[in-house]
CSV table of C-alpha atoms in Angstrom, one decimal:
chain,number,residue,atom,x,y,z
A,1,UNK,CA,0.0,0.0,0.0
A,2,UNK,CA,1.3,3.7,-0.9
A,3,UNK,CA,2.1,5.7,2.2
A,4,UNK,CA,-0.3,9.0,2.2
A,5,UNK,CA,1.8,11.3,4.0
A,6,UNK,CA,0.4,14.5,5.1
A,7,UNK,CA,2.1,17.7,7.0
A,8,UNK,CA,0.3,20.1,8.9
A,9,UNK,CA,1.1,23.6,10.9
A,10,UNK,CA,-0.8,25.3,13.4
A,11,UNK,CA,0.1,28.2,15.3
A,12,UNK,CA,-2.4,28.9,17.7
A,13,UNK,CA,-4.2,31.9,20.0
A,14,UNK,CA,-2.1,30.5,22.6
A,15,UNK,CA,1.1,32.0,20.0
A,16,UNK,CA,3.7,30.5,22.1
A,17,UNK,CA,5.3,29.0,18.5
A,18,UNK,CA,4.5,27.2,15.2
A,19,UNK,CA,4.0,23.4,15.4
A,20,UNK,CA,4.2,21.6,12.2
A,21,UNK,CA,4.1,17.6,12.3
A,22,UNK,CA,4.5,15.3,9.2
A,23,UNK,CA,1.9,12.3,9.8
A,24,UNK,CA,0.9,8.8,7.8
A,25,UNK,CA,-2.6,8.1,7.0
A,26,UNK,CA,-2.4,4.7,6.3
A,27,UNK,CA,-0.3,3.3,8.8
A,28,UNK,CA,0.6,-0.9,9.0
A,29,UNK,CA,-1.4,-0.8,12.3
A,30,UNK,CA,-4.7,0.0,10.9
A,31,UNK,CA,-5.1,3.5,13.4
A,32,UNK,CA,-6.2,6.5,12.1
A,33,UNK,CA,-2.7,8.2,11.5
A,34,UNK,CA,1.4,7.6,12.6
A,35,UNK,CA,3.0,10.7,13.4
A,36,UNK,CA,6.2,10.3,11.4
A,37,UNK,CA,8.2,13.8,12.2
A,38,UNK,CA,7.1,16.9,14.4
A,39,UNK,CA,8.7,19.9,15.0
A,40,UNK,CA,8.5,23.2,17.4
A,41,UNK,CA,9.5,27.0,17.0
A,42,UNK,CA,8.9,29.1,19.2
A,43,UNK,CA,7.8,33.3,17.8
A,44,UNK,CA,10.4,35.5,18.1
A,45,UNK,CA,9.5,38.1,20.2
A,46,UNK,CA,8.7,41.1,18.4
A,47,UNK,CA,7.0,38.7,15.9
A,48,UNK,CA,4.2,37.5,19.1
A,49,UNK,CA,4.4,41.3,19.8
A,50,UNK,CA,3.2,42.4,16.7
A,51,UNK,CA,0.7,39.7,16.5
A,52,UNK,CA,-0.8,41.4,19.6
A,53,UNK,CA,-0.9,44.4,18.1
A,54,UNK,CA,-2.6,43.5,15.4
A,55,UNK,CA,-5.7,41.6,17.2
A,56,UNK,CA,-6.8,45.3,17.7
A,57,UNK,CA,-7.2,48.3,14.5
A,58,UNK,CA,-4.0,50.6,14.5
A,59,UNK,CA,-2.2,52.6,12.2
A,60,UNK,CA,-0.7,51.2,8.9
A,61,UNK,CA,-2.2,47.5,10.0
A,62,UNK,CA,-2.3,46.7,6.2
A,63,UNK,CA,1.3,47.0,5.7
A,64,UNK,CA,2.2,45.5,8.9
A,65,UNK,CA,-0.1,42.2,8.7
A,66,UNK,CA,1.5,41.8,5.1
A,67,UNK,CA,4.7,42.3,6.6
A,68,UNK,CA,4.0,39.4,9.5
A,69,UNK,CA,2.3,37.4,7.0
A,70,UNK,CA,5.6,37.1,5.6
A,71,UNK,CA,7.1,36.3,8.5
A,72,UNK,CA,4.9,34.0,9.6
A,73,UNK,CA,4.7,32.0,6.4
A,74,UNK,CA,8.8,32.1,7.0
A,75,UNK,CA,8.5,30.0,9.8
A,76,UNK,CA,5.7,28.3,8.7
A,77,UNK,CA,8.1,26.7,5.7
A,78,UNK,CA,11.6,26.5,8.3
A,79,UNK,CA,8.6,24.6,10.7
A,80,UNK,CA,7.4,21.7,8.1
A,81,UNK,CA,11.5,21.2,6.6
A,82,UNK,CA,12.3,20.8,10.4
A,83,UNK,CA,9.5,18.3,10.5
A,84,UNK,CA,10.7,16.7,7.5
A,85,UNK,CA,14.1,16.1,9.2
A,86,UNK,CA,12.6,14.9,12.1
A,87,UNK,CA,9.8,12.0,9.7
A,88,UNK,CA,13.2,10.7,7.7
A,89,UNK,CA,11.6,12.2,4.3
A,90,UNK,CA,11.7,15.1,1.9
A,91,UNK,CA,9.4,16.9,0.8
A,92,UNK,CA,8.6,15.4,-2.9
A,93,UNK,CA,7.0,12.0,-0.1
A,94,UNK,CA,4.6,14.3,1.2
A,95,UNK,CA,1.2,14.8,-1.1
A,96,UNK,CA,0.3,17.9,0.6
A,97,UNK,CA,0.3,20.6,4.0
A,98,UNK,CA,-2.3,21.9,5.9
A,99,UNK,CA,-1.5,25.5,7.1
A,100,UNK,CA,-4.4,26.9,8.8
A,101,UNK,CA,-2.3,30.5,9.7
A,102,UNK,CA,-3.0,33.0,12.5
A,103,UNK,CA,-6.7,34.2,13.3
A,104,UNK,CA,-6.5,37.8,13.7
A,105,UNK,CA,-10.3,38.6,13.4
A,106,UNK,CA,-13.1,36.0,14.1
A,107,UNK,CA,-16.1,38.0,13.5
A,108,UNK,CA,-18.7,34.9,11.9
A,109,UNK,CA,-21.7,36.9,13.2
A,110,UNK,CA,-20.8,39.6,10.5
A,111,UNK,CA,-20.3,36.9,8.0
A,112,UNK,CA,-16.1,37.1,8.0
A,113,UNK,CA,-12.9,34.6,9.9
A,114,UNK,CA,-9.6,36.4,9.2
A,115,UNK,CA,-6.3,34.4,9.3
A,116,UNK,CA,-3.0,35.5,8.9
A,117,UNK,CA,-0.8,33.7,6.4
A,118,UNK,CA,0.8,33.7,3.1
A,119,UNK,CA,0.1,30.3,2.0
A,120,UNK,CA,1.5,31.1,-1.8
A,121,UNK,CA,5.1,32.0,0.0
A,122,UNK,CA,5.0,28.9,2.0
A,123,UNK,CA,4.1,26.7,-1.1
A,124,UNK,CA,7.1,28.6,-2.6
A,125,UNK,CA,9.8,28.2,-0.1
A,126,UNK,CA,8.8,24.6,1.3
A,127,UNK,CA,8.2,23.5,-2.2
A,128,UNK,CA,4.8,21.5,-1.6
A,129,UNK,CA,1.0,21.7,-2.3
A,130,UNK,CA,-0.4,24.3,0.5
A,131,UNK,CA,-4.1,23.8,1.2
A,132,UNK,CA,-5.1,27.0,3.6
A,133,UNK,CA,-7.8,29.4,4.9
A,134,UNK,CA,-10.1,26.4,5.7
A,135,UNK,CA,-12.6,28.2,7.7
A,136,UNK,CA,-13.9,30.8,5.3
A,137,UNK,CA,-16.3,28.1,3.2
A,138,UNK,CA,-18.3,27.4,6.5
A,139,UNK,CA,-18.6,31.2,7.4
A,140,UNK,CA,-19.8,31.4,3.8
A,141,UNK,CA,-22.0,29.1,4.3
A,142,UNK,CA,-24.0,30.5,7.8
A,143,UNK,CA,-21.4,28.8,10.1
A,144,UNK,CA,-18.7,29.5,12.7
A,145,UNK,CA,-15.8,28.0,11.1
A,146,UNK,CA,-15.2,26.9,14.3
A,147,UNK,CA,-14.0,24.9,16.1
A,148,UNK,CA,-13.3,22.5,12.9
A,149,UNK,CA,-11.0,19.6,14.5
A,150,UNK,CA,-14.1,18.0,16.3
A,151,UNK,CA,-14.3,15.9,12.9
A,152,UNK,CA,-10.5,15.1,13.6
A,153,UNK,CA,-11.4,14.0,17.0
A,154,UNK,CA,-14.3,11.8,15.7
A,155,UNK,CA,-11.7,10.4,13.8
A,156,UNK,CA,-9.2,9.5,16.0
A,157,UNK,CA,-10.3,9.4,19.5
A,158,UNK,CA,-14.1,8.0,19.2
A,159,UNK,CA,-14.8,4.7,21.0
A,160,UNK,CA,-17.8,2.3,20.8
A,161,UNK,CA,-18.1,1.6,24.0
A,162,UNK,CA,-16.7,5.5,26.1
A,163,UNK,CA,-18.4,8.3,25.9
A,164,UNK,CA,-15.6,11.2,25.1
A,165,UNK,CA,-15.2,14.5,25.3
A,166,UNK,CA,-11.9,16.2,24.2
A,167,UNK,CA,-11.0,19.3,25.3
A,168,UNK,CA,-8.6,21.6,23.5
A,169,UNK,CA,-6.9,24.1,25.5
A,170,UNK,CA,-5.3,26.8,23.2
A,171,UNK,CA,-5.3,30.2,23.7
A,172,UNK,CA,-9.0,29.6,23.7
A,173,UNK,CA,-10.5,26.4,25.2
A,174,UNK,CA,-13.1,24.2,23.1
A,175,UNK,CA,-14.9,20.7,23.2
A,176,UNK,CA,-16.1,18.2,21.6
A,177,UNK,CA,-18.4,15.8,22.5
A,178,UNK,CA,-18.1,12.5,21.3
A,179,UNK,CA,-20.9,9.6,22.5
A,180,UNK,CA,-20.5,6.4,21.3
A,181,UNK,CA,-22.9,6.3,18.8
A,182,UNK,CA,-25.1,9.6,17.5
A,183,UNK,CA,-24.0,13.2,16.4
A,184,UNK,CA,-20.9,14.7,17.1
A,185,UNK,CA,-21.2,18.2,19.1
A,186,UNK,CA,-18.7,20.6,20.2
A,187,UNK,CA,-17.9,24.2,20.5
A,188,UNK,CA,-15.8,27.1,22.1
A,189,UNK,CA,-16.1,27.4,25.9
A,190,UNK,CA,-14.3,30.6,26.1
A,191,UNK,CA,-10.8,31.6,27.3
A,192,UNK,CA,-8.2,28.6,27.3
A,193,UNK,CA,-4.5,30.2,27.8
A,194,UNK,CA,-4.7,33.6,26.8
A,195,UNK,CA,-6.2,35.4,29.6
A,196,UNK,CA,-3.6,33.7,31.6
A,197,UNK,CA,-0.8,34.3,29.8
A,198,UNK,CA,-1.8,38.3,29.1
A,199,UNK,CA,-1.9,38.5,32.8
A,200,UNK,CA,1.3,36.6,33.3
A,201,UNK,CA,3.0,38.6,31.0
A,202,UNK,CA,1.8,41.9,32.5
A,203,UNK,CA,2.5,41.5,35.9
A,204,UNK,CA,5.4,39.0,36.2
A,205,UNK,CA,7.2,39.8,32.4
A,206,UNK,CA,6.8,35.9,31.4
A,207,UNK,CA,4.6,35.1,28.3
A,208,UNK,CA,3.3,32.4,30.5
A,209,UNK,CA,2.4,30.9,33.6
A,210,UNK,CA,5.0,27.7,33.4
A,211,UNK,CA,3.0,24.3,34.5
A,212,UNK,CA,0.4,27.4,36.9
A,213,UNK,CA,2.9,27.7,39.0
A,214,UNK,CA,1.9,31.2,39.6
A,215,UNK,CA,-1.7,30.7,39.7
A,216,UNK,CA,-1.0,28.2,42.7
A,217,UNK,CA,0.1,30.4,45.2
A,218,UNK,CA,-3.1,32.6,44.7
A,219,UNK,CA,-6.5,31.8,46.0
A,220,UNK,CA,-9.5,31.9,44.0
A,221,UNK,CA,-12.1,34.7,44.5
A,222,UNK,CA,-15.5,33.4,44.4
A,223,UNK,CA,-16.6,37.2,44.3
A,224,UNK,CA,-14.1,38.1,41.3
A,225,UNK,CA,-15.0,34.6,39.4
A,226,UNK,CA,-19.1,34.8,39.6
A,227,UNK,CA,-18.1,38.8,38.0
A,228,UNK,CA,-16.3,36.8,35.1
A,229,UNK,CA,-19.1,34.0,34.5
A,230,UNK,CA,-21.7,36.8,34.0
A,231,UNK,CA,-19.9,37.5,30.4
A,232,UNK,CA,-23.2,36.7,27.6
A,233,UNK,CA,-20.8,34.3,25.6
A,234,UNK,CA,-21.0,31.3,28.6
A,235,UNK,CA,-24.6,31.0,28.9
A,236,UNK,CA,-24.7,31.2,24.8
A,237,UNK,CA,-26.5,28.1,23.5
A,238,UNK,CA,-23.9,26.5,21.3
A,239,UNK,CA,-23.3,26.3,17.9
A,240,UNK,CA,-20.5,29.4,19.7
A,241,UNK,CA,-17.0,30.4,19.1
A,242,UNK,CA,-15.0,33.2,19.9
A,243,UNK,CA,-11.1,34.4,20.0
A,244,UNK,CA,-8.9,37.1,21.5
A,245,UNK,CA,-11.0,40.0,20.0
A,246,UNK,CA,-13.5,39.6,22.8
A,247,UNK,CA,-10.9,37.8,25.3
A,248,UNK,CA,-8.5,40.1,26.2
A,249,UNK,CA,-6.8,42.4,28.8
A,250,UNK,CA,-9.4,45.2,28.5
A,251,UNK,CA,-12.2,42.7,28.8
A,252,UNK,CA,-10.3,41.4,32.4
A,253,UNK,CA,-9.6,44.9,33.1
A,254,UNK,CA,-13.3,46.0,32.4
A,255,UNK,CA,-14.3,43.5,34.9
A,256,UNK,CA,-11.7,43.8,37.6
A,257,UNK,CA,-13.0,47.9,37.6
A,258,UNK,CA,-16.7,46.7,37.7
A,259,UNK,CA,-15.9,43.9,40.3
A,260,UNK,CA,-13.9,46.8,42.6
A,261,UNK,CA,-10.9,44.2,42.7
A,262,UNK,CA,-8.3,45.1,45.3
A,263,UNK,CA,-7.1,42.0,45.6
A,264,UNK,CA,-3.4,40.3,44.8
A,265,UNK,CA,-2.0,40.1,40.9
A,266,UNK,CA,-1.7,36.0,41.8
A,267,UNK,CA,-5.1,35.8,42.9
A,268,UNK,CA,-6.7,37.4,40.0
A,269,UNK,CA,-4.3,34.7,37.8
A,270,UNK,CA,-5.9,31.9,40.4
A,271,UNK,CA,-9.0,33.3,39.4
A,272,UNK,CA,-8.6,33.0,35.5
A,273,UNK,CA,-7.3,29.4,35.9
A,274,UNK,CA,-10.9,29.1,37.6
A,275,UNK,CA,-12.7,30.3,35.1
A,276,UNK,CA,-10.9,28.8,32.2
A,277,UNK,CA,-11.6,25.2,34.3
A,278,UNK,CA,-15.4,26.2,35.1
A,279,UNK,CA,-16.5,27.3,31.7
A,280,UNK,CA,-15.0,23.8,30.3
A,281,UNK,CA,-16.9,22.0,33.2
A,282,UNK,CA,-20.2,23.8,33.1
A,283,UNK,CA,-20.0,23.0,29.2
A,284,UNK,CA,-19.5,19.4,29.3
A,285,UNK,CA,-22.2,19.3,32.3
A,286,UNK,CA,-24.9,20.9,30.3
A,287,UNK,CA,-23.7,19.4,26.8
A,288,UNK,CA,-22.3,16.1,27.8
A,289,UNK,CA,-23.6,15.2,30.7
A,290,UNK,CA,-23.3,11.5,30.3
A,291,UNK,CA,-19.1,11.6,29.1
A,292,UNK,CA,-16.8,9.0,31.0
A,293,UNK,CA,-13.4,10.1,29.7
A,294,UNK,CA,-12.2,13.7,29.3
A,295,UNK,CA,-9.2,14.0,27.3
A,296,UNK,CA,-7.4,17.6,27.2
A,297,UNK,CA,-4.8,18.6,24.5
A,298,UNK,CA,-3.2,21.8,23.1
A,299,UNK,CA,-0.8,23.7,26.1
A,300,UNK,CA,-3.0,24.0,28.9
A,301,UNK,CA,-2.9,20.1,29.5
A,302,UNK,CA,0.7,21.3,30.6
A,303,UNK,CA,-0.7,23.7,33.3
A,304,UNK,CA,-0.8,21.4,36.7
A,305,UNK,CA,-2.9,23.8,38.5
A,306,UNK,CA,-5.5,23.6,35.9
A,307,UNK,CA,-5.9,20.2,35.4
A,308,UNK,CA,-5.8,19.9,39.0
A,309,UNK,CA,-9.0,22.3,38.8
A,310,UNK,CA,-10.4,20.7,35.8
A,311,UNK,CA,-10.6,17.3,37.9
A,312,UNK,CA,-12.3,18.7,40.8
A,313,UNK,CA,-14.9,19.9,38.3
A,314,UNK,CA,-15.5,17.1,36.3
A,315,UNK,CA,-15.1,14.8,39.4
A,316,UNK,CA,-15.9,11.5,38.8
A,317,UNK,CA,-15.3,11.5,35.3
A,318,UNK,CA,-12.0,10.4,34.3
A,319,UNK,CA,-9.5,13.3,33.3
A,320,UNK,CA,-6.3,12.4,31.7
A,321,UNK,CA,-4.3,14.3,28.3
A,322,UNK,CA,-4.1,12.8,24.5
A,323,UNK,CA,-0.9,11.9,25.5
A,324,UNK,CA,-2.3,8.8,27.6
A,325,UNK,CA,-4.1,7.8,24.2
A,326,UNK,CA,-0.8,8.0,22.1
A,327,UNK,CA,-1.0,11.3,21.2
A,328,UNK,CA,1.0,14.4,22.2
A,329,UNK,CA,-1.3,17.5,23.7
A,330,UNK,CA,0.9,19.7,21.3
A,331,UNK,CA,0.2,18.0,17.8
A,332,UNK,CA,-3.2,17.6,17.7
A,333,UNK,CA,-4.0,20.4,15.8
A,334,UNK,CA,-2.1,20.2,13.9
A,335,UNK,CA,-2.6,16.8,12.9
A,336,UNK,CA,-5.9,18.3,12.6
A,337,UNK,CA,-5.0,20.4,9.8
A,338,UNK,CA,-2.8,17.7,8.2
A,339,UNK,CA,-5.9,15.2,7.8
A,340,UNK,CA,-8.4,18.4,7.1
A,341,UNK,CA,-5.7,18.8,4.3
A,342,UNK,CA,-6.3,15.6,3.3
A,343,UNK,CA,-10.1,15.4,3.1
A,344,UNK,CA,-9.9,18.8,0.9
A,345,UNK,CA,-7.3,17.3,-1.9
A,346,UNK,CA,-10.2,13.8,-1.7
A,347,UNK,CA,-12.7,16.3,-2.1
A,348,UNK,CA,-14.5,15.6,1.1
A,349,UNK,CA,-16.5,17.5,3.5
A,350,UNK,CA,-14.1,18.5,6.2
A,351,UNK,CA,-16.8,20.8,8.6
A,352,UNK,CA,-19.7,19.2,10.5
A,353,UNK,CA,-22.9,21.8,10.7
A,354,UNK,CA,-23.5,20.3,13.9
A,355,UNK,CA,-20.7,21.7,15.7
A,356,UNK,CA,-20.3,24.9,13.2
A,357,UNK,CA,-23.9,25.5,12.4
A,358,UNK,CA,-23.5,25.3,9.0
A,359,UNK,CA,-26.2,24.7,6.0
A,360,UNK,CA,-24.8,21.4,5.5
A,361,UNK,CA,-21.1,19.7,4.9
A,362,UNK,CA,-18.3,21.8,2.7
A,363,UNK,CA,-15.2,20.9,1.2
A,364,UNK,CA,-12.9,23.5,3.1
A,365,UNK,CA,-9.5,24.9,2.0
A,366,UNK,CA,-8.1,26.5,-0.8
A,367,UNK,CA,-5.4,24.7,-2.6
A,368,UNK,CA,-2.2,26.2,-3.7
A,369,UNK,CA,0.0,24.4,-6.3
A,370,UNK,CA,3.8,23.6,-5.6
């Protein structure tokens, strides 16, 4: 049988770096994918800076997303010939890359998803077919566009006889529900990472809170926390996403003014792990009542303190990562994005309406030629 390798690259709301893995889809073993190669880079610092800055309008943005969009696409190609190394193959093995780029604006209520990229420099400088900007057909067609790896998940992590949830914490935190047998479900809880890290980063100088070691010599304020929960987007009936242009430090700030907050800098970053843990629990409670097994991927499987309060929550479900299922937390986007690839070269649906709210299944991705 031919190998059907696949790369893909994510870098996420989290943008601690650029992932890129290198993955077989027909694998001896009969599983749904072997990760063959992976690699990480982490953003230089005035490119994550700039990134930032552009989540917000400010002068001569044009120039300077075409500017990072260079950049990005940079590391994007440096990323998959690192991963390349790392599989044992070159590039003329691999059929194809997903490269799903940096979401800047994520406005599907107005009918737009904006990611950051330059897909035609990538297919350019790593020499390969680029399929990108795989969200746009399903805000096109009354959708989200988000989150779009539940099919993934489905995929790779559904059992017969559990009833799943996976949890992806990025920058922004999502599920998706996965019973045995019926529809697939799953949507964006709210903030994952990236209230955490802004806060981090504010008042300690670290982009993030290293395994919430911060956040655990804080104490949660019950006062401060019921403030954050009363945000509109968590009682939102799902299909829901959202992203850093509603998430950010002058929502927190908006908030810790309303709320009076004189409290402690760690126990407002005690607070935020709360949340992020709450809004994931209260999800799966009202949406997935009946799950067994929680597996968490993406960085904040690597935050002790919040798994630690993710347990409590979900107590006595099961909590564990994707890395006790053979998977690391850090590659399952993008393996996401490597299969989601895959399914648009096939000419296969890649979106399910029932997590995006879509008017039925699309084809996703644009493809750009080596």
């Amino acid at each position: 049988m031919a190998r059907e390798l696949f790369a893909g690259v994510m870098s996420g709301t989290s943008l601690d770096g650029v992932d890129a893995v290198v993955a077989d889809f027909s694998p001896p073993s009969g599983v749904t994918c072997e990760t063959l190669g992976s690699a990480h880079i982490p953003l230089p610092t005035m490119l994550r800076d700039e990134l930032l800055a552009l989540q917000t309008p400010g002068a001569n943005e044009l120039a300077r997303a075409g500017s990072a969009a260079n950049m990005l696409a940079e590391l994007y190609a440096d990323a998959i010939r690192r991963a390349l190394v790392s599989a044992k193959t070159d590039h003329n093995q691999v059929i194809a890359v997903g490269v799903h780029g940096q979401t800047l604006r994520h406005r599907p209520e107005r009918g737009f998803t904006l990611q950051l990229n330059n897909p035609a420099r990538v297919a350019e400088r790593a020499d390969m077919v680029v399929v990108a900007d795989f969200r746009s057909r399903d805000v096109a067609a009354g959708g989200q566009g988000a989150p779009l790896v539940p099919a993934f998940h489905a995929a790779l992590f559904r059992s017969k006889n559990r009833h799943r949830v996976i949890v992806n914490i990025g920058g922004i935190a999502n599920i998706t529900d996965l019973p045995p047998a019926g529809a697939i479900s799953g949507f964006d809880t709210g903030p994952g990472n990236a209230l955490l890290d802004l806060w981090c980063a504010r008042n300690r100088g670290d982009p993030f809170d290293a395994g919430g070691a911060w956040a655990a010599t804080g104490q949660v304020s019950d006062a401060l926390l019921t403030a954050l929960l009363a945000e509109p987007f968590f009682s939102m009936k799902p299909p829901k996403s959202t992203h850093r242009d509603k998430f950010n430090l002058t929502w927190l700030e908006e908030r810790l003014v309303a709320a009076n907050w004189k409290g402690e800098a760690d126990d407002v970053q005690a607070t935020l792990v709360a949340l992020t843990a709450r809004a994931i629990a209260d999800a799966i409670r009202a949406q997935a009542a009946e799950a067994l097994d929680v597996l968490v991927c993406g960085g904040g499987a690597r935050n002790v303190t919040l798994m630690k309060m993710l347990a409590r929550e979900l107590a006595p479900r099961r909590v564990a990562s994707t890395a006790d299922e053979g998977v690391p937390v850090e590659h399952v986007e993008a393996l996401a994005f490597a299969w989601l690839a895959r399914e648009t070269l096939a000419g296969r649906t890649g979106n399910l309406p029932s997590v995006t709210g879509a008017a039925g299944p699309r084809v996703l991705g644009a493809i750009y030629p080596r």
